[in-house]
XYZ file of C-alpha atoms in Angstrom:
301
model
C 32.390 12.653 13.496
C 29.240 13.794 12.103
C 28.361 12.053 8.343
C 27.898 14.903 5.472
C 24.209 14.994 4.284
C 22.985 13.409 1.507
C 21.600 16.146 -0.719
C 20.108 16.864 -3.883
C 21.872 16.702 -6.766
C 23.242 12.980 -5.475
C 22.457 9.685 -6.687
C 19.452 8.011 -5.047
C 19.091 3.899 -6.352
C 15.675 3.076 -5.846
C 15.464 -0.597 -6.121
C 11.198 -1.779 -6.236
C 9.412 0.404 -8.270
C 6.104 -0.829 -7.964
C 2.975 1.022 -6.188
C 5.261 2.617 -3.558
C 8.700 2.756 -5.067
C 7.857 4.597 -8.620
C 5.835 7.251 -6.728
C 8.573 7.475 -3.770
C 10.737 7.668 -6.856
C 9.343 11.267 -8.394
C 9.451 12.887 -5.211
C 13.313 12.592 -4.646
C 13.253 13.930 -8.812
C 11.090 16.591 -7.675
C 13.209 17.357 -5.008
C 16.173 17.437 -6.956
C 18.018 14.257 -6.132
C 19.477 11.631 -9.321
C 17.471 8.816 -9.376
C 18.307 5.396 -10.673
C 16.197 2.660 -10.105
C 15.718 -0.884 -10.561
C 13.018 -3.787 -11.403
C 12.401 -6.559 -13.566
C 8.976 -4.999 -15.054
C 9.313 -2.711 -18.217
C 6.532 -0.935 -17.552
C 7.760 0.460 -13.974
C 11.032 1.507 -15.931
C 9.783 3.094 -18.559
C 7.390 5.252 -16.267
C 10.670 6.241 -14.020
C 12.321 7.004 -17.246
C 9.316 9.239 -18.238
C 9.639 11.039 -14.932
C 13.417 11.836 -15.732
C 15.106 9.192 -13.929
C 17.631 6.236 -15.086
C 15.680 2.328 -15.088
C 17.752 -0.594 -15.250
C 16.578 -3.945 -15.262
C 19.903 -4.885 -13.320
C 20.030 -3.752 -9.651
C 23.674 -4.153 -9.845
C 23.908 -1.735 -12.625
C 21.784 0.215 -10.857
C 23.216 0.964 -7.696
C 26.726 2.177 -9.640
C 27.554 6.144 -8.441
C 24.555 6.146 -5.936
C 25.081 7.973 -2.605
C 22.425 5.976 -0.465
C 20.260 2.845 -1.843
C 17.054 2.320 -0.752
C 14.965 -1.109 -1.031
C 11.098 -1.172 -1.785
C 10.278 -4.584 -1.743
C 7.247 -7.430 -1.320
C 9.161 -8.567 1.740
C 12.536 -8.927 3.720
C 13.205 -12.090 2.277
C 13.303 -10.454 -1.335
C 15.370 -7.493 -0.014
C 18.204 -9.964 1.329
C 18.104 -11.930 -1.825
C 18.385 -8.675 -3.773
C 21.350 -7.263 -1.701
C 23.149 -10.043 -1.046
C 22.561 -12.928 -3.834
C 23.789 -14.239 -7.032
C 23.922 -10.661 -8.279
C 26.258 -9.779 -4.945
C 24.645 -5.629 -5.167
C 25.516 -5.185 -1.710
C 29.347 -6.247 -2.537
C 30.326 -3.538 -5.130
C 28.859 -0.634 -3.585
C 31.516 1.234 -1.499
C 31.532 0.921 2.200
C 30.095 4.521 2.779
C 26.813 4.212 1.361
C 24.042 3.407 3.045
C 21.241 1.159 2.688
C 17.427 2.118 3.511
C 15.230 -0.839 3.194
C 11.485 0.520 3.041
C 9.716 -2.398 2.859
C 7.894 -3.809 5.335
C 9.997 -6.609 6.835
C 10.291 -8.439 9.778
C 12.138 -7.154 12.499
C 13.876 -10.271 13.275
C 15.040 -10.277 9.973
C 16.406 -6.863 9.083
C 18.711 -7.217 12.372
C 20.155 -10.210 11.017
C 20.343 -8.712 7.246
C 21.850 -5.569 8.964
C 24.640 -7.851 10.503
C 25.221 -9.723 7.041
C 26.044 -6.319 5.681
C 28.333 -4.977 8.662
C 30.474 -7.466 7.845
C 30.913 -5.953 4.142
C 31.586 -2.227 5.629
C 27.357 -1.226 4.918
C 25.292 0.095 7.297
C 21.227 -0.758 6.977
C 18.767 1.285 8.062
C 14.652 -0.085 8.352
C 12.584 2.588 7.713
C 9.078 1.246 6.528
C 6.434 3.930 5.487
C 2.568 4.443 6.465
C -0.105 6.913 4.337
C -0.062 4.232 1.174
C -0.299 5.538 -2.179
C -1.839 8.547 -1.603
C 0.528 10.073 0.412
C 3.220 8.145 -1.538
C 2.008 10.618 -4.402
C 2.210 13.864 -2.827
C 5.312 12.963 -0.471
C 3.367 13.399 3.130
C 4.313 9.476 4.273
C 5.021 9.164 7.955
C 8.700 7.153 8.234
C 9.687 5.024 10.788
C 13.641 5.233 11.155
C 15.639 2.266 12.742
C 19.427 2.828 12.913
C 22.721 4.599 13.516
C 21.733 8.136 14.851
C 24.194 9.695 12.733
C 23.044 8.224 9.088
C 19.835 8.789 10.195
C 20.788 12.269 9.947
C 22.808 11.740 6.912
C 20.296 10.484 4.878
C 17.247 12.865 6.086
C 17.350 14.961 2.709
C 16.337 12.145 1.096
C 13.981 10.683 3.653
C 12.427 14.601 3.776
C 11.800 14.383 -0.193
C 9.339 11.437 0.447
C 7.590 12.128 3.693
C 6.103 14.856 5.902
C 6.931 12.939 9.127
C 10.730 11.400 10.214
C 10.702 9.228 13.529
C 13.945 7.898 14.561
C 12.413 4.625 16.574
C 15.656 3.590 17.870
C 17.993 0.676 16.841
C 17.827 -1.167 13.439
C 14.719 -3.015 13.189
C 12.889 -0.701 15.412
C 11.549 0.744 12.535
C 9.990 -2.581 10.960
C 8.923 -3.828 14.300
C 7.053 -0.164 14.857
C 5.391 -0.638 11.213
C 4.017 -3.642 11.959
C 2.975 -2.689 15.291
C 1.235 0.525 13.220
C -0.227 -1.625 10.824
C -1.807 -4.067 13.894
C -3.792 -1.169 15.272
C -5.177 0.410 12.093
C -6.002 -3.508 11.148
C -8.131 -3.806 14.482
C -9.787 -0.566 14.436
C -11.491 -1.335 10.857
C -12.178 -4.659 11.953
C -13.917 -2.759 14.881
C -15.502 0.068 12.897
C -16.630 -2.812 9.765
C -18.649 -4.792 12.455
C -19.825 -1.759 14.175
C -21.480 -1.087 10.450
C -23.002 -4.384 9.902
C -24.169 -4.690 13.169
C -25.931 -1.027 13.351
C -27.179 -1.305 9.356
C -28.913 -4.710 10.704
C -30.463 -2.709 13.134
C -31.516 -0.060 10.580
C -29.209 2.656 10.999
C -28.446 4.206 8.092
C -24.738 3.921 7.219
C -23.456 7.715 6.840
C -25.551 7.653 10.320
C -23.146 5.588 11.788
C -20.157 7.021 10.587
C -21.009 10.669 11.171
C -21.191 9.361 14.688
C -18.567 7.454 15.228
C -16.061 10.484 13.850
C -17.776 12.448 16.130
C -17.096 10.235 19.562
C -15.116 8.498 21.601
C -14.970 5.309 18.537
C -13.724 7.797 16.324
C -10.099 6.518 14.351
C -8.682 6.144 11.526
C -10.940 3.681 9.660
C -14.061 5.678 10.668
C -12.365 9.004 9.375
C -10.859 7.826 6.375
C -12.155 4.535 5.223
C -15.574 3.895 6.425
C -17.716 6.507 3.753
C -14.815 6.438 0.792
C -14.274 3.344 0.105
C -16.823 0.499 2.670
C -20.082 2.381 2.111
C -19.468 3.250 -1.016
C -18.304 -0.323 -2.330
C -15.263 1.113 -3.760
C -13.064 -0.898 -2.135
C -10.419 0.773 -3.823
C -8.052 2.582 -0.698
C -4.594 1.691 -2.473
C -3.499 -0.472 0.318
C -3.396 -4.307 -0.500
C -5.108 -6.891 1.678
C -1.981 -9.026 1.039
C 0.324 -6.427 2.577
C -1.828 -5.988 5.180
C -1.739 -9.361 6.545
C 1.236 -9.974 5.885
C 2.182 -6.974 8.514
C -0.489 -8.443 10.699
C 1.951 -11.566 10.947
C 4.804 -10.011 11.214
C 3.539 -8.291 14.407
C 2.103 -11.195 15.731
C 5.405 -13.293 15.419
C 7.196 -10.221 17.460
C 4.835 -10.965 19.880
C 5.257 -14.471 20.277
C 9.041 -14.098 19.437
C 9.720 -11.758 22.738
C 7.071 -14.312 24.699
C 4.627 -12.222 25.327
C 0.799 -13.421 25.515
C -1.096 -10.984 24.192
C -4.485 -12.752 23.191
C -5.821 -10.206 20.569
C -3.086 -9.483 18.048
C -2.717 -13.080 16.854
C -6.796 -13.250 16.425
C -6.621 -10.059 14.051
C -3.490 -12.054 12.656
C -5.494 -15.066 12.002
C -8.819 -13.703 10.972
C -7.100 -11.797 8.298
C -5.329 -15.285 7.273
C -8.349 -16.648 6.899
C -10.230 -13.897 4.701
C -7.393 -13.857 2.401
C -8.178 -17.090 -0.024
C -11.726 -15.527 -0.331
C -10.917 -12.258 -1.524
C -8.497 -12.890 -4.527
C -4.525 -11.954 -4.460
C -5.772 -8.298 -5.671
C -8.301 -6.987 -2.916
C -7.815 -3.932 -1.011
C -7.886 -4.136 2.868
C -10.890 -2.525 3.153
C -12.519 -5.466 1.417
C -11.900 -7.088 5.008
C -15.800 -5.933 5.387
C -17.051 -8.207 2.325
C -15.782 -10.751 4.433
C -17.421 -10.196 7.688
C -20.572 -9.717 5.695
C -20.268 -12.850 4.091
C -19.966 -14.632 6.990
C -23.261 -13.818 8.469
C -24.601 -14.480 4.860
C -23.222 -17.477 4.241
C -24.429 -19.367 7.351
């Protein structure tokens, strides 16, 4: 039997309100939905509070009336300690709401979390998010939905207040495993379009040169588009989108790999070259900053 929707004006917990989660947060408000949400950081609260919503430091507390929870956190480690540790969330909610973990996680992972909570009556769904704070902001993200066909459908209201695109990708964990996929072939197409730049400014080509033709041709993707004149040529190096996030994604797809046995050569290089840039760049860079690093490499020899 088909599961009533989750509309607006119900509960939503939003549990991670950092660069994702807060913004995520005033588009269900905006759409009408209750929000309560949860994280250790006053300042998050207090801007969730000034938005109209309910903070709570307490996750537990948190999650008390809500219709559907949803997780924005650092990792999938952090989500299962958040749903099922000390604090035991995932144990007093009641058996009919559903969990949405947003985070980028590994696929391997969320199956096994989503098993953990089967056996307390809760059904997980992955369903990890691409556009970054931008399109966090003005509610255009592109989700990835893993799960039960029928909360899928359930809980679309509330996925529709926070993104312009909804793909079901198939069983739970789909979602995390397409993310990361997602994230693997933006990550090699600015790799692609950062040396393209160094190489053809060594040359002498002028940089908007290079660009302009790129978005014009057959090298034309996302990095050249959005990327290359914003925030690389113009040293801003400010996109929204954390080089820590980004590898971390990069590994995650290049342990899927390796986890199904597959050999596919370049995913683990983009993997480790973005290891590798990491120390360099500080825990704060931006992704984009992956071209400071390929610079510096030719500089420093």
């Amino acid at each position: 039997m088909a599961q009533t929707a989750i509309s607006p004006p119900a509960i939503v917990t939003v549990i991670g309100l950092g660069q994702m989660g807060l913004p995520m947060s005033r588009r269900l408000l905006l759409a009408g939905f209750k929000v309560h949400g949860a994280d250790p950081a006053e300042p998050a609260r207090a801007a969730l509070a000034a938005a109209g919503g309910k903070a709570f430091a307490s996750a537990k507390e948190a999650v008390a009336g809500a219709s559907v929870v949803i997780t924005m956190l650092p990792t999938g480690k952090v989500v299962r300690e958040a749903l099922l540790g000390p604090d035991e969330v995932a144990a007093s909610l009641p058996k009919t709401t559903p969990i949405i973990d947003m985070s980028s996680s590994a696929p391997t992972d969320t199956t096994s979390l989503a098993e953990a909570l089967a056996g307390l009556g809760l059904t997980l769904l992955d369903a990890p998010v691409s556009g970054g704070v931008k399109r966090a902001i003005d509610g255009s993200l592109a989700i990835m939905v893993g799960g039960p066909a029928d909360v899928v459908e359930q809980v679309k209201p509330v996925l529709a207040a926070m993104g312009k695109s909804i793909i079901p990708t198939g069983r739970v964990g789909s979602g995390h495993a397409m993310k990361a996929l997602n994230n693997y072939v933006s990550a090699a197409g600015l790799i692609a379009a950062c040396e393209a730049l160094l190489i053809g400014r060594t040359f002498g080509l002028a940089p908007e040169t290079i660009a302009d033709v790129l978005n014009v041709s057959t090298g034309r993707n996302n990095s050249t588009e959005v990327k290359l004149k914003p925030f690389i040529i113009s040293e801003k190096f400010n996109s929204g989108f954390s080089f820590a996030l980004m590898a971390k994604d990069l590994r995650i797809a290049a342990d899927l790999a390796k986890h199904l046995g597959l050999t596919v050569p370049q995913i683990g290089a983009v993997a480790d070259l973005w290891e590798k840039a990491k120390p360099g760049l500080g825990a704060d860079a931006d992704h984009t900053e992956i071209y400071r690093y390929l610079a510096d490499l030719d500089a420093n020899r």
